[in-house]
Coordinates of C-alpha atoms in Angstrom, one line a residue:
Chain M
M386 CA 20.5 96.4 81.9
E387 CA 18.9 92.9 81.2
Q388 CA 21.1 91.5 84.1
I389 CA 20.0 94.3 86.3
K390 CA 16.5 93.4 85.9
E391 CA 17.0 90.0 86.6
Y392 CA 19.1 91.0 89.5
F393 CA 16.3 93.5 90.9
H394 CA 13.8 90.3 90.4
I395 CA 16.2 88.1 92.8
A396 CA 16.5 90.7 95.0
V397 CA 12.5 91.3 95.5
R398 CA 12.1 87.4 95.6
S399 CA 14.5 87.5 98.6
I400 CA 12.9 90.5 100.2
K401 CA 9.3 88.6 99.7
T402 CA 11.0 85.1 101.1
R403 CA 11.8 87.2 104.8
S404 CA 8.6 89.1 104.6
L405 CA 8.2 90.0 107.9
R406 CA 11.9 90.9 108.7
S407 CA 11.7 93.1 105.6
W408 CA 8.4 94.7 106.9
L409 CA 9.9 95.6 110.2
T410 CA 13.3 96.6 108.4
I411 CA 11.3 99.0 106.3
L412 CA 9.2 100.1 109.3
G413 CA 12.4 101.3 111.0
I414 CA 13.2 103.7 107.9
V415 CA 9.2 104.4 107.3
I416 CA 9.3 105.9 111.1
G417 CA 12.4 108.1 110.1
V418 CA 11.2 109.6 107.0
F419 CA 7.7 110.0 108.4
L420 CA 9.7 112.2 111.1
I421 CA 11.4 114.3 108.7
I422 CA 8.6 114.7 106.1
S423 CA 6.0 115.5 108.7
L424 CA 8.1 117.9 110.5
L425 CA 9.9 119.6 107.8
S426 CA 6.7 120.3 106.2
L427 CA 5.3 121.3 109.0
S428 CA 7.9 123.6 110.4
E429 CA 8.2 124.8 106.8
G430 CA 4.8 125.7 106.3
I431 CA 4.9 127.7 109.9
K432 CA 8.0 129.5 108.9
Q433 CA 6.1 130.5 105.5
T434 CA 2.9 131.6 107.7
I435 CA 5.2 133.6 110.2
N436 CA 6.6 135.6 107.0
Q437 CA 3.5 136.0 105.4
Q438 CA 2.3 137.8 108.5
L439 CA 5.4 139.7 108.6
R440 CA 5.1 140.9 105.2
S441 CA 1.7 142.0 106.1
L442 CA 3.3 144.2 108.6
G443 CA 5.0 146.1 106.0
G444 CA 8.7 147.2 106.3
E445 CA 8.3 150.5 107.3
M446 CA 6.6 150.3 110.3
I447 CA 7.9 150.5 114.1
F448 CA 6.6 149.0 117.0
V449 CA 6.8 150.7 120.4
M450 CA 6.0 148.9 123.4
P451 CA 6.8 149.1 127.2
G452 CA 8.9 146.4 128.6
D453 CA 11.3 144.0 127.0
I454 CA 10.6 142.1 124.0
S455 CA 12.9 139.4 125.2
N456 CA 10.5 138.6 128.0
I457 CA 6.9 138.5 126.5
M458 CA 4.9 137.4 129.3
A459 CA 6.3 140.0 131.8
M460 CA 5.9 142.7 129.0
F461 CA 1.9 141.7 128.4
T462 CA 1.4 141.2 132.4
S463 CA 3.1 144.4 133.5
G464 CA 0.3 146.8 133.0
T465 CA 3.0 149.3 132.2
K466 CA 1.6 151.8 130.0
L467 CA 3.0 154.6 127.2
E468 CA 1.9 157.8 128.7
K469 CA 0.7 160.9 126.9
E470 CA 4.2 162.0 127.0
D471 CA 5.7 159.3 125.8
I472 CA 3.2 159.2 122.7
E473 CA 4.0 162.9 122.3
A474 CA 8.0 161.9 122.0
I475 CA 7.3 159.6 119.5
E476 CA 5.1 161.6 117.3
R477 CA 7.8 164.6 117.3
T478 CA 10.6 162.4 116.6
R479 CA 12.2 163.0 112.9
G480 CA 10.8 160.8 110.2
V481 CA 7.7 160.0 111.9
E482 CA 4.5 160.0 109.8
T483 CA 1.9 158.8 111.8
V484 CA 1.7 157.0 115.2
L485 CA -1.5 154.7 116.0
T486 CA -1.7 153.8 119.7
M487 CA -3.5 150.7 120.7
S488 CA -4.9 149.3 123.6
Y489 CA -6.0 145.7 124.7
Q490 CA -7.4 143.9 127.6
S491 CA -9.7 141.0 128.0
L492 CA -13.3 141.8 129.2
V493 CA -16.6 140.2 129.2
A494 CA -18.7 140.4 126.6
R495 CA -22.4 139.2 126.5
H496 CA -24.4 138.2 123.4
G497 CA -27.9 137.3 124.3
D498 CA -27.9 135.2 127.2
E499 CA -24.3 134.3 127.3
G500 CA -21.3 136.0 128.7
K501 CA -17.8 135.2 127.6
T502 CA -14.6 136.8 128.1
V503 CA -12.8 138.3 125.3
F504 CA -10.1 140.0 123.9
M505 CA -10.8 143.6 123.0
S506 CA -8.5 146.1 120.7
G507 CA -9.1 150.0 121.2
L508 CA -7.7 151.7 118.3
S509 CA -8.4 155.1 116.9
W510 CA -10.4 154.5 113.7
E511 CA -9.6 158.0 112.4
K512 CA -6.0 157.1 111.9
G513 CA -6.1 153.4 112.2
I514 CA -8.3 152.2 109.2
E515 CA -5.6 153.3 106.6
I516 CA -2.7 152.2 108.4
M517 CA -4.3 148.7 109.2
E518 CA -5.8 148.2 105.8
K519 CA -2.2 149.0 104.3
F520 CA 0.3 147.5 106.6
Q521 CA -1.6 144.9 108.8
G522 CA -3.6 143.3 105.7
W523 CA -6.9 144.4 107.2
S524 CA -9.9 143.7 105.0
L525 CA -13.8 143.5 105.7
K526 CA -15.4 140.4 104.7
E527 CA -18.7 142.1 105.5
G528 CA -20.2 145.5 106.8
E529 CA -17.9 148.8 107.0
W530 CA -15.6 150.4 109.1
P531 CA -17.1 152.0 112.5
T532 CA -18.1 155.6 112.7
P533 CA -15.6 157.0 115.3
G534 CA -17.0 157.7 118.4
K535 CA -19.9 155.9 117.7
R536 CA -20.5 152.5 119.7
E537 CA -19.9 150.1 116.5
L538 CA -17.7 147.2 116.7
V539 CA -15.7 145.3 114.2
I540 CA -15.1 141.7 115.0
G541 CA -12.8 139.2 113.8
S542 CA -13.5 136.2 111.4
Q543 CA -14.0 133.6 114.2
V544 CA -16.1 135.6 116.5
E545 CA -19.0 135.0 114.1
T546 CA -19.2 131.3 115.0
E547 CA -16.8 130.3 117.5
V548 CA -16.9 132.6 120.6
F549 CA -20.9 132.4 121.3
E550 CA -23.3 129.5 120.9
K551 CA -25.5 131.9 119.1
P552 CA -23.6 133.2 116.1
V553 CA -22.6 136.9 115.7
K554 CA -24.2 138.4 113.0
M555 CA -24.0 141.8 111.2
G556 CA -26.2 144.1 113.3
S557 CA -26.0 141.7 116.6
E558 CA -25.9 143.5 119.9
I559 CA -22.9 142.9 121.9
I560 CA -23.1 144.2 125.4
I561 CA -19.9 145.1 127.5
K562 CA -19.9 146.5 131.1
G563 CA -23.4 147.4 130.4
R564 CA -23.2 149.4 127.2
R565 CA -24.6 148.3 124.0
F566 CA -22.5 148.0 120.7
K567 CA -23.3 147.0 117.3
V568 CA -21.5 145.0 115.1
V569 CA -21.0 146.8 112.0
G570 CA -18.3 144.9 110.1
I571 CA -16.7 141.3 110.0
L572 CA -12.6 141.3 109.3
N573 CA -11.2 138.7 107.0
S574 CA -8.9 136.3 108.8
L575 CA -5.8 137.8 110.2
G576 CA -3.8 134.7 110.4
S577 CA -3.8 133.9 113.9
K578 CA -6.5 133.1 116.4
Q579 CA -6.0 135.5 119.2
D580 CA -6.5 138.3 116.2
D581 CA -9.6 136.6 114.6
S582 CA -11.2 136.2 117.7
S583 CA -10.9 139.3 119.2
F584 CA -13.6 142.5 119.1
Y585 CA -12.2 145.9 117.8
L586 CA -13.6 149.3 118.7
D587 CA -12.4 152.9 118.8
L588 CA -9.9 153.8 121.2
S589 CA -11.8 156.4 123.0
L590 CA -14.7 154.1 123.5
Y591 CA -12.3 151.3 124.8
Q592 CA -10.8 153.9 127.2
D593 CA -14.3 154.9 128.4
L594 CA -15.0 151.1 129.1
T595 CA -11.8 150.2 130.8
G596 CA -11.4 153.3 132.6
E597 CA -7.7 153.7 131.0
K598 CA -6.5 157.2 130.9
R599 CA -7.3 159.2 127.8
G600 CA -4.2 159.9 125.8
T601 CA -2.2 156.6 126.9
A602 CA -1.9 153.2 125.3
Q603 CA -0.5 149.9 125.5
M604 CA 1.5 150.0 122.6
A605 CA 2.0 152.2 119.4
M606 CA 2.5 151.7 115.8
V607 CA 4.7 154.4 113.8
K608 CA 4.6 154.6 110.2
V609 CA 7.7 156.3 108.8
K610 CA 7.9 158.8 106.4
D611 CA 8.8 157.8 102.8
G612 CA 12.6 157.8 102.4
S613 CA 13.5 157.9 106.1
D614 CA 15.8 155.1 107.3
V615 CA 13.5 152.9 109.6
N616 CA 16.7 151.8 111.9
K617 CA 17.7 155.3 112.4
V618 CA 14.0 156.7 113.2
A619 CA 13.7 153.5 115.9
E620 CA 17.0 154.9 117.4
D621 CA 15.6 158.3 117.5
I622 CA 12.5 157.2 119.3
K623 CA 14.1 155.3 121.5
E624 CA 16.3 157.9 122.9
N625 CA 13.6 160.6 122.8
L626 CA 11.5 158.2 125.2
L627 CA 14.6 157.9 127.2
E628 CA 14.7 161.6 127.7
T629 CA 11.3 162.0 128.2
R630 CA 11.2 159.6 131.2
K631 CA 14.4 161.1 132.8
R632 CA 12.7 164.6 132.6
R633 CA 9.7 163.3 134.2
V634 CA 10.5 161.1 136.8
G635 CA 14.1 161.6 137.1
T636 CA 15.3 158.1 136.2
D637 CA 17.1 157.0 133.2
V638 CA 15.8 153.6 133.2
A639 CA 13.4 153.5 130.6
D640 CA 12.1 149.8 129.6
F641 CA 10.8 150.3 126.3
S642 CA 11.1 148.0 123.1
V643 CA 11.2 149.6 119.7
I644 CA 11.3 147.0 117.2
T645 CA 10.9 147.5 113.5
S646 CA 9.4 144.6 111.7
E647 CA 12.3 143.9 110.0
K648 CA 13.9 143.0 113.2
M649 CA 10.7 141.1 114.2
G650 CA 11.4 139.1 111.0
D651 CA 15.0 138.4 112.2
I652 CA 13.7 137.0 115.5
A653 CA 11.2 134.9 114.0
G654 CA 13.6 133.9 111.4
S655 CA 16.1 132.8 113.9
I656 CA 13.9 131.0 116.3
M657 CA 12.4 128.8 113.1
A658 CA 16.2 128.2 112.1
V659 CA 16.5 126.6 115.6
I660 CA 13.4 124.8 115.5
Q661 CA 14.4 123.3 112.1
F662 CA 18.2 122.6 113.1
A663 CA 16.8 120.5 115.9
I664 CA 14.0 118.8 113.7
V665 CA 16.7 117.6 111.3
A666 CA 19.0 116.5 113.9
F667 CA 16.1 114.5 115.5
A668 CA 15.1 113.3 112.2
G669 CA 18.7 112.3 111.3
I670 CA 19.0 110.3 114.3
A671 CA 15.9 108.6 113.2
I672 CA 17.0 107.8 110.1
I673 CA 20.7 106.5 111.1
V674 CA 18.7 104.0 113.6
G675 CA 16.7 102.7 110.4
G676 CA 19.8 102.8 108.7
I677 CA 21.5 100.5 111.2
G678 CA 18.1 98.4 111.0
I679 CA 18.7 97.9 107.5
M680 CA 22.5 97.2 107.8
N681 CA 21.5 94.6 110.4
T682 CA 18.7 92.8 108.2
M683 CA 21.4 92.8 105.3
F684 CA 24.2 91.2 107.3
T685 CA 22.1 88.6 108.7
S686 CA 20.7 88.0 105.1
V687 CA 24.4 87.8 103.7
R688 CA 24.9 85.1 106.9
E689 CA 21.6 83.3 106.1
R690 CA 22.4 83.5 102.3
T691 CA 25.9 82.5 102.1
R692 CA 25.1 79.1 100.7
E693 CA 23.1 80.8 97.8
I694 CA 26.1 83.2 97.4
G695 CA 28.4 80.2 96.9
I696 CA 26.2 78.9 94.3
M697 CA 25.6 81.8 92.4
K698 CA 29.4 82.1 92.2
A699 CA 29.9 78.8 91.3
I700 CA 27.4 79.1 88.3
G701 CA 29.6 82.0 87.3
A702 CA 28.1 85.0 89.1
K703 CA 30.9 87.8 89.2
N704 CA 31.5 89.5 92.4
S705 CA 29.8 92.6 91.1
A706 CA 26.6 90.6 90.2
V707 CA 26.5 89.5 94.3
L708 CA 27.1 93.1 95.4
T709 CA 24.8 94.7 92.8
I710 CA 22.0 92.1 94.0
F711 CA 22.4 92.8 97.7
L712 CA 22.5 96.6 97.0
I713 CA 19.3 96.6 94.9
E714 CA 17.9 94.5 98.0
A715 CA 19.1 97.3 100.7
G716 CA 18.0 100.1 98.4
I717 CA 14.7 98.6 97.6
I718 CA 14.1 98.0 101.6
G719 CA 15.1 101.8 102.1
F720 CA 13.1 103.0 99.1
L721 CA 9.7 101.1 100.4
G722 CA 10.5 102.7 103.9
G723 CA 10.8 106.1 102.1
I724 CA 7.3 105.8 100.1
G725 CA 5.9 104.9 103.3
G726 CA 7.4 107.6 105.7
T727 CA 6.7 110.2 102.8
F728 CA 3.0 109.1 102.2
L729 CA 2.3 108.9 106.2
G730 CA 4.3 112.0 106.9
T731 CA 2.1 113.7 104.5
V732 CA -0.9 112.5 105.8
L733 CA 0.0 113.7 109.3
A734 CA 0.9 117.4 108.3
K735 CA -2.4 117.5 106.2
S736 CA -4.8 116.5 109.1
I737 CA -2.6 118.7 111.2
E738 CA -3.0 121.4 109.0
M739 CA -6.9 120.6 108.5
Y740 CA -7.5 120.3 112.0
G741 CA -5.9 123.6 112.5
Q742 CA -8.5 125.1 110.3
V743 CA -11.5 123.5 111.9
H744 CA -10.0 124.3 115.6
P745 CA -7.6 126.9 114.9
L746 CA -5.1 127.3 117.3
F747 CA -3.1 129.1 114.8
Y748 CA -3.0 129.1 111.2
F749 CA -0.3 127.1 109.2
S750 CA 0.0 125.1 106.2
A751 CA 1.6 122.1 105.6
S752 CA 4.5 122.7 103.0
I753 CA 4.6 119.6 101.1
T754 CA 6.7 120.3 97.8
P755 CA 7.6 118.1 95.2
G756 CA 11.3 118.7 96.2
L757 CA 10.3 117.7 99.8
I758 CA 8.5 114.5 98.7
I759 CA 11.6 113.7 96.1
F760 CA 14.2 114.3 98.8
G761 CA 12.2 111.8 101.2
L762 CA 12.2 109.1 98.4
V763 CA 15.9 109.7 97.2
F764 CA 17.1 110.0 100.7
S765 CA 15.7 106.9 102.0
F766 CA 16.8 104.8 98.8
V767 CA 20.4 106.4 99.4
V768 CA 20.5 105.5 103.4
G769 CA 19.3 101.7 102.4
C770 CA 22.1 101.5 99.7
L771 CA 24.8 103.0 102.1
A772 CA 23.6 100.7 104.7
G773 CA 23.4 97.8 102.4
F774 CA 26.9 98.4 101.3
F775 CA 29.0 96.9 103.8
P776 CA 26.8 93.8 104.0
A777 CA 26.7 93.3 100.1
R778 CA 30.7 93.6 99.9
Q779 CA 30.9 91.3 102.4
A780 CA 28.7 88.7 100.6
A781 CA 30.6 89.8 97.2
K782 CA 34.0 88.6 98.9
L783 CA 32.9 85.3 99.8
R784 CA 35.0 82.6 97.9
P785 CA 32.6 80.0 96.5
V786 CA 34.1 77.0 98.1
E787 CA 34.0 78.8 101.4
A788 CA 30.5 79.7 101.0
L789 CA 29.3 76.6 100.0
R790 CA 31.2 74.6 102.6
R791 CA 29.7 76.9 105.3
Y792 CA 26.3 75.1 107.1
E793 CA 27.1 71.9 105.6
Chain P
M1300 CA 46.2 66.8 70.8
P1301 CA 43.3 69.1 71.8
T1302 CA 43.5 71.2 74.7
L1303 CA 42.9 69.4 78.0
V1304 CA 39.8 70.7 79.8
I1305 CA 41.3 70.6 83.4
K1306 CA 44.7 70.0 84.2
L1307 CA 46.3 69.7 87.8
E1308 CA 50.0 70.0 88.3
N1309 CA 51.4 69.0 91.5
V1310 CA 48.6 70.6 93.5
W1311 CA 48.5 70.8 97.2
K1312 CA 46.0 71.9 99.8
V1313 CA 46.8 72.5 103.1
Y1314 CA 44.1 74.0 105.7
Q1315 CA 45.0 75.6 108.7
L1316 CA 42.4 74.3 111.4
G1317 CA 43.4 76.5 114.3
K1318 CA 47.2 75.4 115.3
V1319 CA 46.9 72.0 113.3
E1320 CA 47.7 72.0 109.7
L1321 CA 45.2 69.5 107.7
T1322 CA 47.0 68.3 104.2
A1323 CA 43.9 67.6 102.1
L1324 CA 45.6 67.4 98.7
K1325 CA 49.4 66.1 98.4
G1326 CA 50.8 66.7 95.1
I1327 CA 48.0 65.6 92.9
N1328 CA 48.4 65.5 88.9
L1329 CA 45.3 65.0 86.9
E1330 CA 44.3 65.4 83.5
V1331 CA 40.9 65.9 82.0
T1332 CA 40.5 65.2 78.3
P1333 CA 37.7 66.5 76.4
G1334 CA 34.5 64.4 76.3
A1335 CA 35.8 61.9 79.0
F1336 CA 33.6 60.5 81.7
V1337 CA 35.9 60.8 85.0
T1338 CA 34.6 59.3 88.5
I1339 CA 36.5 60.2 91.4
M1340 CA 36.2 57.7 94.4
G1341 CA 37.6 57.5 97.6
P1342 CA 36.7 57.3 101.3
S1343 CA 35.2 60.1 103.4
G1344 CA 37.8 62.3 104.2
S1345 CA 40.1 61.2 101.5
G1346 CA 40.2 64.7 99.8
K1347 CA 37.9 64.0 96.9
S1348 CA 35.7 66.9 97.5
T1349 CA 38.8 69.3 97.8
L1350 CA 40.1 67.5 94.6
L1351 CA 36.6 68.3 93.0
N1352 CA 36.8 72.2 94.2
M1353 CA 40.3 72.2 92.5
I1354 CA 38.9 70.9 89.5
G1355 CA 36.2 73.0 89.2
C1356 CA 38.0 76.2 89.9
L1357 CA 36.2 76.8 93.2
D1358 CA 39.3 76.9 95.2
V1359 CA 42.9 77.7 94.7
P1360 CA 45.5 75.3 95.5
T1361 CA 48.1 76.0 98.4
K1362 CA 50.8 75.1 96.0
G1363 CA 50.5 73.8 92.3
K1364 CA 48.8 75.0 89.3
V1365 CA 45.2 74.5 88.1
F1366 CA 44.8 75.1 84.4
L1367 CA 41.2 75.7 82.8
K1368 CA 41.5 75.2 79.2
G1369 CA 45.0 76.0 79.4
K1370 CA 44.7 78.8 81.4
D1371 CA 46.6 79.1 84.8
I1372 CA 43.8 80.0 87.0
S1373 CA 45.9 81.6 89.6
Q1374 CA 46.7 84.2 86.9
L1375 CA 42.9 85.4 86.5
S1376 CA 41.0 87.8 88.3
E1377 CA 38.4 86.8 90.4
T1378 CA 35.8 88.3 87.9
Q1379 CA 37.6 86.5 84.8
L1380 CA 37.9 83.2 87.0
S1381 CA 33.9 83.5 87.6
Q1382 CA 33.0 84.4 83.9
L1383 CA 35.3 81.6 82.6
R1384 CA 34.2 79.1 85.3
G1385 CA 30.4 80.1 84.4
K1386 CA 30.7 79.5 80.8
T1387 CA 33.2 76.3 81.0
I1388 CA 32.1 74.3 83.9
G1389 CA 28.4 73.1 84.9
F1390 CA 28.0 72.3 88.7
V1391 CA 25.6 69.4 89.9
F1392 CA 25.8 69.1 93.9
Q1393 CA 24.9 66.4 96.5
E1394 CA 22.3 69.0 98.3
F1395 CA 21.3 70.3 95.0
N1396 CA 21.8 73.9 95.6
L1397 CA 18.9 75.1 93.9
L1398 CA 17.9 78.8 94.8
P1399 CA 14.9 78.3 96.9
N1400 CA 13.3 81.7 96.0
L1401 CA 13.5 80.7 92.1
D1402 CA 11.4 78.6 90.3
A1403 CA 12.9 75.8 88.1
L1404 CA 12.8 77.6 85.0
E1405 CA 14.7 80.9 86.9
N1406 CA 17.0 78.6 88.6
V1407 CA 17.7 76.8 85.2
A1408 CA 18.1 80.4 83.7
L1409 CA 20.3 81.9 86.1
P1410 CA 23.6 81.0 84.8
M1411 CA 22.8 82.6 81.6
V1412 CA 21.9 85.7 83.3
F1413 CA 25.4 85.6 84.6
Q1414 CA 26.5 85.4 81.0
G1415 CA 24.8 88.0 79.6
A1416 CA 22.1 86.1 77.8
S1417 CA 19.0 87.7 76.5
L1418 CA 15.5 86.9 78.3
E1419 CA 14.2 85.6 75.3
E1420 CA 17.3 83.1 75.0
R1421 CA 17.3 82.3 78.7
I1422 CA 13.7 81.4 78.5
K1423 CA 13.9 78.9 75.3
K1424 CA 17.1 77.2 76.6
A1425 CA 16.0 76.6 80.0
K1426 CA 12.7 75.2 78.7
E1427 CA 14.3 73.2 76.2
L1428 CA 16.6 72.1 79.1
L1429 CA 14.1 71.1 81.4
A1430 CA 11.8 69.3 78.8
S1431 CA 15.0 67.3 78.0
V1432 CA 15.2 66.1 82.0
G1433 CA 11.6 65.3 81.8
L1434 CA 10.3 68.4 83.9
E1435 CA 8.3 70.3 81.2
E1436 CA 5.3 70.0 83.3
R1437 CA 6.9 71.7 86.6
I1438 CA 8.9 74.5 85.2
Y1439 CA 7.0 77.3 87.3
H1440 CA 7.2 75.2 90.6
Q1441 CA 9.9 76.3 93.4
P1442 CA 12.4 73.8 94.6
A1443 CA 10.5 73.0 97.9
E1444 CA 7.6 72.0 95.9
L1445 CA 9.5 69.5 93.7
S1446 CA 10.8 66.1 95.0
G1447 CA 14.4 65.0 95.5
G1448 CA 14.8 63.5 92.1
E1449 CA 13.0 66.5 90.4
R1450 CA 15.3 68.9 92.1
Q1451 CA 18.1 66.9 91.0
R1452 CA 17.0 67.2 87.6
V1453 CA 16.6 70.8 87.6
A1454 CA 19.9 71.1 89.2
L1455 CA 21.5 68.7 86.0
A1456 CA 19.5 71.1 83.8
R1457 CA 20.9 74.3 85.2
A1458 CA 24.5 72.5 84.9
F1459 CA 23.9 72.3 80.7
A1460 CA 22.7 76.0 80.7
N1461 CA 25.4 77.7 79.3
D1462 CA 26.5 74.5 77.2
P1463 CA 29.7 74.0 79.3
E1464 CA 32.5 71.8 78.1
V1465 CA 32.5 70.0 81.6
V1466 CA 29.9 69.0 84.0
I1467 CA 31.3 68.4 87.3
A1468 CA 29.0 66.5 89.7
D1469 CA 29.8 66.0 93.7
E1470 CA 27.8 62.9 94.9
P1471 CA 24.9 63.5 92.7
T1472 CA 22.8 60.6 93.7
G1473 CA 23.9 60.9 97.4
N1474 CA 20.4 62.5 98.8
L1475 CA 18.5 59.9 96.7
D1476 CA 17.2 56.5 96.5
S1477 CA 18.6 54.2 94.2
T1478 CA 15.8 54.2 91.4
T1479 CA 16.1 58.0 91.2
G1480 CA 19.8 57.9 91.5
K1481 CA 19.8 55.4 88.5
K1482 CA 17.6 57.8 86.7
I1483 CA 19.9 60.9 87.3
M1484 CA 22.8 59.0 86.1
E1485 CA 21.2 58.0 82.9
V1486 CA 20.2 61.8 82.3
L1487 CA 23.9 62.3 83.0
T1488 CA 25.1 59.9 81.0
D1489 CA 22.8 60.7 77.8
F1490 CA 24.2 64.2 77.9
H1491 CA 27.8 63.0 78.0
K1492 CA 27.2 60.3 74.9
R1493 CA 24.8 62.8 72.9
E1494 CA 26.5 66.0 73.3
G1495 CA 30.2 64.5 73.7
K1496 CA 30.7 66.5 77.2
T1497 CA 33.1 65.9 79.8
I1498 CA 32.0 64.7 83.2
V1499 CA 33.5 64.3 86.4
V1500 CA 31.7 63.0 89.2
V1501 CA 32.9 62.6 92.6
T1502 CA 31.4 59.6 94.3
H1503 CA 31.9 56.7 96.9
D1504 CA 29.3 54.3 95.1
P1505 CA 30.7 52.2 92.9
N1506 CA 27.3 51.7 91.2
I1507 CA 28.0 55.3 89.9
A1508 CA 31.7 54.6 88.9
S1509 CA 30.2 51.9 86.7
Y1510 CA 29.0 54.4 84.2
S1511 CA 32.1 56.2 83.4
E1512 CA 35.4 55.5 81.3
E1513 CA 37.8 56.6 83.8
V1514 CA 37.9 55.9 87.6
V1515 CA 40.4 57.8 89.7
N1516 CA 40.8 56.3 93.0
I1517 CA 41.6 58.5 95.9
K1518 CA 43.1 58.0 99.4
D1519 CA 44.9 60.5 102.0
G1520 CA 44.9 63.3 99.5
Q1521 CA 46.9 61.3 96.5
I1522 CA 45.8 59.4 93.8
I1523 CA 46.3 55.6 94.4
V1524 CA 45.1 54.2 91.1
N1525 CA 44.1 55.6 87.6
H1526 CA 41.7 52.7 86.2
R1527 CA 42.2 54.5 82.8
E1528 CA 42.1 51.1 81.6
A1529 CA 39.4 49.5 83.3
A1530 CA 37.1 51.6 81.7
Q1531 CA 36.6 49.3 79.0
V1532 CA 36.0 46.7 81.6
L1533 CA 33.3 48.5 83.6
W1534 CA 31.8 50.0 80.5
S1535 CA 31.2 46.8 79.1
K1536 CA 28.8 45.6 81.9

């Protein structure tokens, strides 16, 4: 132990002597670890946020949308709707308890003198409130739920300050297509920028405003009866929809997406897995490059210090002593790089998280766990030692007389 | 009869320089008795440095045997040899060969580190040794901050760190002016007389040889004269 302490001392001295090169080498590791820590913590944070949102969907929900989920843009822009017959078909499917229909569209809203295009969602309050509270995690920060049929609005948490210059308050008047609406409730954050900057109103009022045919909708959320198999119900809904379409328009091509929240989770999960894999792969490459940097520095160091190695061996250093000194040196470089990288990575991840809170694109937290930090430090130390091993072994194997003779 | 510190038995050393073979030592037989002060002299290229490497167990012979304290070094593992060398032999080199990153005290203490001495022990001994070579004021100076003579005195102190039985010096005054060189030789001689240590010095400087009791002349890889008897004559000066 006494000896290791002294070897450590010698290694530190040697790093200090070559400070510029040492720092450049450390920088190589810093970049690698920085990438790993920041990207992993952010992707882990995104994953957690997604999971949280999915959990708030509740396990027993089925979402029915026209179009194909795998082509999201086409789905939202196609303008296809769930017709009245479609909704009825969903409602009469076995195992379905409640069908909550929703529509959404961008409309111009005026607050004071200012007009802005905003996202409006229409949903039936009568059926809707309970489901939204229970399964979508909706809750009011202020005010109350609107009375069905009255021209009242609930706004997302960001509408208050982010949408109009003039803050929107409880009781503020919003004019949409010449009709006056009163803000009666403000929601707590729902976890996405789009949801939080939307306006919510009763579906029938929404349809009056937009001219959408009564009884139709853009999307339906289905609550399944207790004890029913969600996947089975989803299958049945699909079948019923297909049959309805066939009967009505004589085509057996029905383009619907019927997705359970579980499946949504699977989709999100597999996307995240791909992203994380890519992150680990790229950061891994960065670390390998950093490791090669250490190896290069250590080889140079061994060459430069051949004479020193010769001296140490002449005055009684065993091979293992020389090996240990060089390994410690490489380990320190790796470890310092790890500290720097972990620190910078944490700072970056936390700044992005803070930026996301101030200018919300989407909410996510950077997940920096003690485990991740320890991983960053240990990993970089190990990379340092591994990269230092071959140079160290080369140093240890030098014959004292050859080492002393060199550069004479 | 006491065990010989170092014994060389028909030692040959052949270097392979590309396609050319260079025989540096040709069947050397040499015995270093405990407490002797031996000078090895010879012109450059005579093989004296090679011989010194053999005596110091820094190199292994191509043919023949080297015994360190009666042990055939070819039978020792590299680790055992390092350990034994570190304990038995102290080195002084022409270029001082101090570690540039360590201060004087640390340089002197380093051989003790490799022998597993405790920190306290090392500091105490290193301070004593540095004081004995007159450097008590400079113990925290790095080699670059010391003059040539001071560096060589640090190197001398280091050579004595593990209380070795033999100190091997390769042109210890070669890089110093004559006054400084003389001081260094005085320190070395003093150690020899006071502690009764064995000293082996390689030099081409006859003045250095005058300090010793035994002069070995080497030429073309062979010992040509062994002036054991001449010692008295030299020493009486």
